[in-house]
C-alpha cells in the first residue's frame, strides 16, 4: 500500500536546538525520568475520531481537511483509513490508539450489517497492530451521533433505544477484547437532559447504571481484565450531562456499586467546562483511587465550549504530570490526544505539527514535574502546612479517639488561634523559577 503521508518521515528526537519543525524537541522516548522511560510514563495514544475522521466542519462551514483516503466507497475508505492510522502512529512513534466503533467502520443499514463491517475492519486492525507493534488503549461505542440517540442511549425514555445501545456496547466490548484493549470508556454524550419538564431523572440515572453493570458483567465474562472508564463532561451536546465532573461521577459509581471496576478518564477541556482546572480533576481522581486515564487537550478560556485543541500550555501539562507521578503512573490508562487541529490548519503536515507540539509539551511537563518533586520545596511546604495534624490532638481526631465535647473543652481553654501564611505568591514564584530558571 502506498503512503498516505508521503511528505513526512519518521519523527525523531533532535533536542531543543533543532530547527527541524518535524522533530521532537523534548519527547525523547527512551530517556529515563525517575528510572522509567518517557515512553512508558506517557503511553501516548492517537484518537481515531479526531485524527482519522474529523474533517474540520463546524456549524458554519463544511470540512477543510482531506480525510477521504483515496476512495469514495465507505468500506474501502475505512480500510484505507486503518492503513493511514498505523502509518501515522508509526511516524509519530505513538504506541496506542483509541476508537469509537463508528470511527473505524461506517454504520450499516442494520445492526447486523454494522457488526459485519466492524468484524472485517477489526480483523484488519488486528493484523496492523501486529505488523506495527501498536496497541489499543481503549475502545468505546458511539452512542450519541445517530438520531436514535437524540434522547440519550442508556438514559433514553424509549426502551428499544436502551436495547439497541446495549447491543452496540456489547459488540464494542467484544471488539475491544478481540484487539487486546486495556480499557473501555463510557462517555455519556447524550446521557443527560435538555429540560426537566420532560425528564424522569431517577429512572434515567438507574438505567444508566443498569447499562454499565450489564456491559461490565458481560465484558468480565468474556475475559476482559482491563479498566472501565467514565469520562466526565458537564455539558455539550446535552445541556446537562449526568457525568458532570469527577466528583459527580465518583458519587454515581459508589452509589450504584460500580466503583470496583470503574475509574475515570479525565479530559482537560471537560474539566474547564465544569469550572475546574485539569489538575483539580486529576487530583480528585488520584486522592479517591479513581485515577484511570487521560484525554489530553486544552480548551480556550475565552470560549465556553469543547474546542479540543492540542495541548501547548506548559503549566497545565506540568500540573497534570505532577499528578501522574504522584499517582505512581498509569496502570491500564494512558495519554490519549483527544484533540484536533484547528479548522484552518488544513494540511496533513499540520496533523504532525499538532501531535509533535502536544507530545513535546507533555514531555516537558513530565520533566518539570519531576524537577518539582526532586526539589521538594513545594511538597515540603504542604507537609509543613498540615504538620499540626501529626501532633497529639490531630492524631486523636484522625483516629476517631476524641469527642466533640472534648474538643470544645480544649477550644475553651486555648484562647485565640493565629494561623500561618498560605504563601501562595511565594510558591508561584518558586514554581516559575523551577520552570524557567
Ligand atoms: C467528547 C468526548 C469523546 C470521548 C469518547 O467530548 O471527549 O470524544 O472521549 O467518546
Ligand atoms: Ca474525550
Ligand atoms: Ca472533548
Tab-separated table of C-alpha atoms in Angstrom, residues 99-435:
chain	number	residue	atom	x	y	z
A	99	UNK	CA	-11.584	4.469	18.844
A	100	UNK	CA	-15.366	4.540	18.785
A	101	UNK	CA	-16.954	1.699	16.832
A	102	UNK	CA	-18.315	4.143	14.231
A	103	UNK	CA	-14.896	5.745	13.665
A	104	UNK	CA	-13.386	2.580	12.287
A	105	UNK	CA	-16.305	1.347	10.149
A	106	UNK	CA	-19.348	3.189	8.815
A	107	UNK	CA	-22.703	2.264	10.316
A	108	UNK	CA	-24.736	-0.020	8.025
A	109	UNK	CA	-28.471	-0.052	7.420
A	110	UNK	CA	-28.984	-2.644	10.166
A	111	UNK	CA	-27.165	-3.671	13.322
A	112	UNK	CA	-26.222	-6.945	11.624
A	113	UNK	CA	-24.616	-5.116	8.726
A	114	UNK	CA	-22.827	-2.663	11.029
A	115	UNK	CA	-21.439	-5.551	13.076
A	116	UNK	CA	-20.268	-7.380	9.944
A	117	UNK	CA	-18.384	-4.295	8.860
A	118	UNK	CA	-16.815	-3.991	12.284
A	119	UNK	CA	-15.705	-7.626	12.154
A	120	UNK	CA	-13.962	-7.029	8.858
A	121	UNK	CA	-12.211	-3.832	9.901
A	122	UNK	CA	-11.127	-5.180	13.281
A	123	UNK	CA	-9.567	-8.199	11.527
A	124	UNK	CA	-7.508	-5.677	9.604
A	125	UNK	CA	-6.719	-3.617	12.717
A	126	UNK	CA	-5.556	-6.750	14.474
A	127	UNK	CA	-3.116	-7.518	11.656
A	128	UNK	CA	-1.914	-3.921	11.568
A	129	UNK	CA	-1.380	-3.911	15.347
A	130	UNK	CA	0.913	-6.904	14.928
A	131	UNK	CA	2.727	-5.518	11.933
A	132	UNK	CA	3.399	-2.114	13.523
A	133	UNK	CA	3.589	-3.287	17.168
A	134	UNK	CA	0.816	-0.975	18.300
A	135	UNK	CA	-1.840	-1.464	20.949
A	136	UNK	CA	-5.395	-0.437	21.692
A	137	UNK	CA	-5.576	1.764	24.785
A	138	UNK	CA	-9.370	1.759	24.935
A	139	UNK	CA	-12.417	1.194	22.841
A	140	UNK	CA	-15.870	2.705	23.097
A	141	UNK	CA	-19.228	2.836	21.344
A	142	UNK	CA	-20.522	5.983	19.699
A	143	UNK	CA	-23.983	6.183	21.239
A	144	UNK	CA	-24.593	9.854	20.531
A	145	UNK	CA	-24.350	10.593	16.771
A	146	UNK	CA	-27.184	8.541	15.317
A	147	UNK	CA	-30.656	10.204	15.502
A	148	UNK	CA	-31.960	7.231	17.523
A	149	UNK	CA	-29.866	8.576	20.416
A	150	UNK	CA	-31.390	12.073	20.304
A	151	UNK	CA	-32.862	11.495	23.792
A	152	UNK	CA	-29.883	9.543	25.111
A	153	UNK	CA	-28.781	5.902	24.940
A	154	UNK	CA	-28.759	4.296	28.391
A	155	UNK	CA	-30.959	7.184	29.568
A	156	UNK	CA	-33.389	7.152	26.647
A	157	UNK	CA	-37.096	7.246	27.553
A	158	UNK	CA	-37.563	4.553	24.867
A	159	UNK	CA	-36.748	1.012	25.967
A	160	UNK	CA	-35.986	-0.029	22.362
A	161	UNK	CA	-33.201	2.541	22.268
A	162	UNK	CA	-31.808	1.150	25.516
A	163	UNK	CA	-31.810	-2.315	23.929
A	164	UNK	CA	-30.057	-1.012	20.825
A	165	UNK	CA	-27.440	0.769	22.932
A	166	UNK	CA	-26.858	-2.390	24.980
A	167	UNK	CA	-26.335	-4.405	21.791
A	168	UNK	CA	-23.969	-1.795	20.392
A	169	UNK	CA	-21.930	-1.630	23.606
A	170	UNK	CA	-21.806	-5.452	23.774
A	171	UNK	CA	-20.275	-5.541	20.314
A	172	UNK	CA	-17.847	-2.714	21.122
A	173	UNK	CA	-16.667	-4.615	24.186
A	174	UNK	CA	-16.184	-7.783	22.132
A	175	UNK	CA	-14.059	-5.842	19.643
A	176	UNK	CA	-12.067	-4.241	22.447
A	177	UNK	CA	-11.299	-7.700	23.820
A	178	UNK	CA	-10.506	-9.043	20.338
A	179	UNK	CA	-7.921	-6.268	19.890
A	180	UNK	CA	-6.438	-6.665	23.376
A	181	UNK	CA	-7.706	-3.253	24.512
A	182	UNK	CA	-6.662	-2.240	28.002
A	183	UNK	CA	-9.718	-0.136	28.739
A	184	UNK	CA	-13.313	0.525	27.786
A	185	UNK	CA	-14.735	4.047	28.053
A	186	UNK	CA	-18.209	5.395	28.695
A	187	UNK	CA	-18.637	8.977	27.685
A	188	UNK	CA	-22.263	9.959	28.107
A	189	UNK	CA	-22.554	12.293	25.163
A	190	UNK	CA	-26.323	12.481	25.349
A	191	UNK	CA	-26.838	10.934	28.766
A	192	UNK	CA	-28.447	13.946	30.366
A	193	UNK	CA	-31.364	16.235	29.722
A	194	UNK	CA	-32.415	19.430	27.998
A	195	UNK	CA	-35.417	20.165	30.230
A	196	UNK	CA	-36.759	18.598	33.404
A	197	UNK	CA	-40.270	19.235	32.060
A	198	UNK	CA	-39.992	16.005	30.070
A	199	UNK	CA	-37.497	14.060	32.176
A	200	UNK	CA	-37.685	11.260	34.743
A	201	UNK	CA	-34.267	11.817	36.268
A	202	UNK	CA	-34.457	8.965	38.771
A	203	UNK	CA	-35.260	6.339	36.142
A	204	UNK	CA	-32.616	7.708	33.774
A	205	UNK	CA	-29.859	7.504	36.390
A	206	UNK	CA	-30.892	3.976	37.394
A	207	UNK	CA	-30.950	2.897	33.753
A	208	UNK	CA	-27.533	4.374	33.037
A	209	UNK	CA	-26.152	2.308	35.902
A	210	UNK	CA	-28.052	-0.766	34.650
A	211	UNK	CA	-26.389	-0.440	31.265
A	212	UNK	CA	-22.938	-0.069	32.828
A	213	UNK	CA	-23.475	-3.129	35.011
A	214	UNK	CA	-24.589	-5.186	32.005
A	215	UNK	CA	-21.594	-4.148	29.920
A	216	UNK	CA	-19.191	-4.738	32.787
A	217	UNK	CA	-20.607	-8.174	33.651
A	218	UNK	CA	-20.563	-9.248	30.031
A	219	UNK	CA	-17.035	-7.950	29.457
A	220	UNK	CA	-15.723	-9.803	32.511
A	221	UNK	CA	-17.490	-12.968	31.316
A	222	UNK	CA	-15.546	-12.884	28.029
A	223	UNK	CA	-12.221	-12.293	29.744
A	224	UNK	CA	-11.808	-8.504	29.786
A	225	UNK	CA	-9.270	-7.729	32.509
A	226	UNK	CA	-8.788	-4.020	31.865
A	227	UNK	CA	-10.407	-0.963	33.374
A	228	UNK	CA	-13.726	0.657	32.596
A	229	UNK	CA	-13.703	4.408	32.494
A	230	UNK	CA	-16.347	7.049	32.815
A	231	UNK	CA	-15.298	10.305	31.217
A	232	UNK	CA	-16.876	13.274	32.991
A	233	UNK	CA	-18.213	16.203	30.994
A	234	UNK	CA	-20.726	18.747	32.289
A	235	UNK	CA	-22.471	19.734	29.063
A	236	UNK	CA	-22.291	19.630	25.279
A	237	UNK	CA	-24.009	18.212	23.410
A	238	UNK	CA	-26.609	17.843	26.169
A	239	UNK	CA	-27.381	20.913	28.274
A	240	UNK	CA	-26.866	18.982	31.487
A	241	UNK	CA	-24.957	15.704	31.439
A	242	UNK	CA	-25.216	13.275	34.325
A	243	UNK	CA	-21.457	12.619	34.316
A	244	UNK	CA	-20.903	16.278	35.176
A	245	UNK	CA	-17.445	16.168	36.756
A	246	UNK	CA	-15.145	13.801	38.641
A	247	UNK	CA	-16.902	14.343	41.941
A	248	UNK	CA	-20.355	13.657	40.496
A	249	UNK	CA	-19.178	10.528	38.706
A	250	UNK	CA	-17.437	9.147	41.782
A	251	UNK	CA	-20.676	9.567	43.736
A	252	UNK	CA	-22.610	7.834	40.959
A	253	UNK	CA	-20.188	4.912	40.748
A	254	UNK	CA	-20.246	4.383	44.510
A	255	UNK	CA	-23.985	4.773	44.710
A	256	UNK	CA	-24.556	2.056	42.112
A	257	UNK	CA	-21.815	-0.352	43.212
A	258	UNK	CA	-19.663	0.257	40.133
A	259	UNK	CA	-16.634	1.591	41.994
A	260	UNK	CA	-14.632	-1.654	41.922
A	261	UNK	CA	-14.460	-1.871	38.137
A	262	UNK	CA	-14.671	1.733	37.001
A	263	UNK	CA	-12.140	4.529	37.070
A	264	UNK	CA	-12.158	7.962	35.487
A	265	UNK	CA	-10.889	9.162	32.156
A	266	UNK	CA	-10.166	12.824	32.801
A	267	UNK	CA	-10.216	15.221	29.873
A	268	UNK	CA	-8.614	18.651	30.259
A	269	UNK	CA	-11.213	20.555	28.248
A	270	UNK	CA	-14.085	18.883	30.096
A	271	UNK	CA	-12.564	19.893	33.419
A	272	UNK	CA	-12.516	23.558	32.425
A	273	UNK	CA	-16.075	23.353	31.072
A	274	UNK	CA	-17.104	22.141	34.538
A	275	UNK	CA	-15.437	25.162	36.116
A	276	UNK	CA	-12.433	23.211	37.374
A	277	UNK	CA	-8.795	23.074	36.411
A	278	UNK	CA	-7.428	19.964	34.703
A	279	UNK	CA	-5.260	19.403	37.763
A	280	UNK	CA	-8.249	19.636	40.104
A	281	UNK	CA	-9.996	16.761	38.344
A	282	UNK	CA	-6.819	14.680	38.257
A	283	UNK	CA	-6.118	15.392	41.916
A	284	UNK	CA	-9.603	14.359	42.941
A	285	UNK	CA	-9.357	11.160	40.915
A	286	UNK	CA	-5.977	10.369	42.430
A	287	UNK	CA	-6.983	11.089	46.018
A	288	UNK	CA	-10.095	8.905	45.745
A	289	UNK	CA	-8.470	5.968	43.944
A	290	UNK	CA	-10.268	6.622	40.653
A	291	UNK	CA	-7.272	7.811	38.624
A	292	UNK	CA	-7.510	5.911	35.367
A	293	UNK	CA	-6.642	7.570	32.079
A	294	UNK	CA	-6.229	10.995	30.499
A	295	UNK	CA	-7.725	12.638	27.440
A	296	UNK	CA	-5.121	15.261	26.650
A	297	UNK	CA	-6.184	18.525	25.071
A	298	UNK	CA	-6.954	22.068	26.105
A	299	UNK	CA	-9.859	24.448	25.769
A	300	UNK	CA	-9.814	28.171	25.254
A	301	UNK	CA	-10.632	30.198	28.342
A	302	UNK	CA	-12.442	32.769	26.191
A	303	UNK	CA	-14.777	30.173	24.689
A	304	UNK	CA	-17.405	28.222	26.572
A	305	UNK	CA	-17.313	25.080	24.511
A	306	UNK	CA	-15.262	21.993	23.880
A	307	UNK	CA	-12.600	23.191	21.446
A	308	UNK	CA	-10.401	20.083	21.841
A	309	UNK	CA	-7.185	21.908	20.990
A	310	UNK	CA	-3.815	20.250	21.070
A	311	UNK	CA	-2.269	20.963	24.471
A	312	UNK	CA	0.541	23.525	24.455
A	313	UNK	CA	0.025	25.224	27.804
A	314	UNK	CA	3.059	24.220	29.805
A	315	UNK	CA	1.555	24.964	33.236
A	316	UNK	CA	-1.297	22.563	32.539
A	317	UNK	CA	1.000	19.748	31.497
A	318	UNK	CA	3.375	20.284	34.420
A	319	UNK	CA	0.494	20.014	36.889
A	320	UNK	CA	-1.023	17.047	35.054
A	321	UNK	CA	2.290	15.193	35.028
A	322	UNK	CA	2.809	16.036	38.685
A	323	UNK	CA	-0.479	14.248	39.418
A	324	UNK	CA	0.524	11.326	37.209
A	325	UNK	CA	3.836	10.912	39.032
A	326	UNK	CA	2.171	11.207	42.428
A	327	UNK	CA	-0.385	8.602	41.356
A	328	UNK	CA	2.504	6.221	40.680
A	329	UNK	CA	1.934	6.284	36.912
A	330	UNK	CA	-0.688	4.745	34.683
A	331	UNK	CA	-1.893	1.172	35.173
A	332	UNK	CA	-4.057	0.461	32.131
A	333	UNK	CA	-4.529	4.083	31.186
A	334	UNK	CA	-2.525	6.417	29.000
A	335	UNK	CA	-2.428	9.846	27.495
A	336	UNK	CA	-4.865	9.973	24.616
A	337	UNK	CA	-4.745	13.062	22.435
A	338	UNK	CA	-8.444	13.779	22.203
A	339	UNK	CA	-7.509	16.842	20.203
A	340	UNK	CA	-7.934	18.154	16.708
A	341	UNK	CA	-6.010	20.546	14.537
A	342	UNK	CA	-7.750	23.880	14.045
A	343	UNK	CA	-10.065	24.113	11.055
A	344	UNK	CA	-7.686	26.497	9.308
A	345	UNK	CA	-4.681	24.239	9.903
A	346	UNK	CA	-5.684	22.298	6.864
A	347	UNK	CA	-2.767	20.179	5.681
A	348	UNK	CA	-1.505	16.747	6.666
A	349	UNK	CA	1.670	18.397	7.923
A	350	UNK	CA	-0.481	20.278	10.421
A	351	UNK	CA	-1.617	16.985	11.954
A	352	UNK	CA	2.020	16.099	12.582
A	353	UNK	CA	2.900	19.563	13.891
A	354	UNK	CA	-0.061	19.277	16.259
A	355	UNK	CA	0.948	15.916	17.695
A	356	UNK	CA	4.573	16.969	17.986
A	357	UNK	CA	3.514	20.124	19.866
A	358	UNK	CA	1.283	18.105	22.211
A	359	UNK	CA	3.807	15.338	22.848
A	360	UNK	CA	6.623	17.804	23.422
A	361	UNK	CA	4.526	19.884	25.808
A	362	UNK	CA	3.690	16.802	27.871
A	363	UNK	CA	7.299	15.609	27.771
A	364	UNK	CA	8.478	18.977	29.039
A	365	UNK	CA	5.689	18.869	31.630
A	366	UNK	CA	6.904	15.471	32.829
A	367	UNK	CA	10.494	16.662	33.178
A	368	UNK	CA	9.410	19.780	35.045
A	369	UNK	CA	7.059	17.853	37.315
A	370	UNK	CA	9.892	15.526	38.275
A	371	UNK	CA	12.072	18.585	38.892
A	372	UNK	CA	9.448	19.998	41.271
A	373	UNK	CA	9.264	16.696	43.132
A	374	UNK	CA	13.058	16.390	43.338
A	375	UNK	CA	13.364	19.979	44.512
A	376	UNK	CA	10.909	19.227	47.299
A	377	UNK	CA	10.162	22.800	48.347
A	378	UNK	CA	6.511	22.687	47.330
A	379	UNK	CA	5.825	19.241	48.781
A	380	UNK	CA	7.671	20.198	51.969
A	381	UNK	CA	5.649	23.362	52.264
A	382	UNK	CA	2.407	21.402	52.018
A	383	UNK	CA	3.584	18.863	54.591
A	384	UNK	CA	4.637	21.644	56.915
A	385	UNK	CA	1.288	23.410	56.465
A	386	UNK	CA	-0.566	20.376	57.785
A	387	UNK	CA	2.035	19.445	60.418
A	388	UNK	CA	-0.319	20.085	63.337
A	389	UNK	CA	-2.296	17.031	62.259
A	390	UNK	CA	0.638	14.943	63.438
A	391	UNK	CA	0.505	16.283	66.975
A	392	UNK	CA	-1.409	14.555	69.740
A	393	UNK	CA	-4.673	16.383	69.157
A	394	UNK	CA	-4.515	15.959	65.394
A	395	UNK	CA	-3.884	12.238	65.693
A	396	UNK	CA	-6.737	11.790	68.163
A	397	UNK	CA	-9.133	13.418	65.674
A	398	UNK	CA	-7.795	11.366	62.776
A	399	UNK	CA	-8.144	8.128	64.728
A	400	UNK	CA	-11.619	8.986	65.996
A	401	UNK	CA	-10.415	8.965	69.601
A	402	UNK	CA	-11.849	12.271	70.717
A	403	UNK	CA	-15.397	13.557	71.098
A	404	UNK	CA	-16.819	16.909	70.084
A	405	UNK	CA	-17.335	17.736	73.784
A	406	UNK	CA	-13.639	17.136	74.481
A	407	UNK	CA	-12.756	19.376	71.525
A	408	UNK	CA	-14.982	22.048	72.969
A	409	UNK	CA	-13.206	21.778	76.325
A	410	UNK	CA	-9.852	22.085	74.554
A	411	UNK	CA	-11.028	25.078	72.482
A	412	UNK	CA	-12.431	26.883	75.529
A	413	UNK	CA	-9.029	26.691	77.155
A	414	UNK	CA	-6.827	27.815	74.287
A	415	UNK	CA	-7.614	31.491	73.588
A	416	UNK	CA	-7.452	32.816	70.028
A	417	UNK	CA	-5.724	30.883	67.225
A	418	UNK	CA	-3.229	32.592	64.970
A	419	UNK	CA	-2.944	30.737	61.655
A	420	UNK	CA	0.141	30.700	59.425
A	421	UNK	CA	0.546	32.138	55.925
A	422	UNK	CA	-0.533	30.146	52.866
A	423	UNK	CA	2.348	31.768	50.933
A	424	UNK	CA	0.635	31.405	47.563
A	425	UNK	CA	2.672	34.087	45.789
A	426	UNK	CA	5.932	32.721	47.160
A	427	UNK	CA	5.003	29.252	45.891
A	428	UNK	CA	4.022	30.599	42.477
A	429	UNK	CA	7.350	32.406	42.243
A	430	UNK	CA	9.427	29.371	43.130
A	431	UNK	CA	7.380	27.319	40.686
A	432	UNK	CA	8.312	29.793	37.942
A	433	UNK	CA	11.939	29.751	38.988
A	434	UNK	CA	11.946	25.970	38.639
A	435	UNK	CA	10.193	26.042	35.266
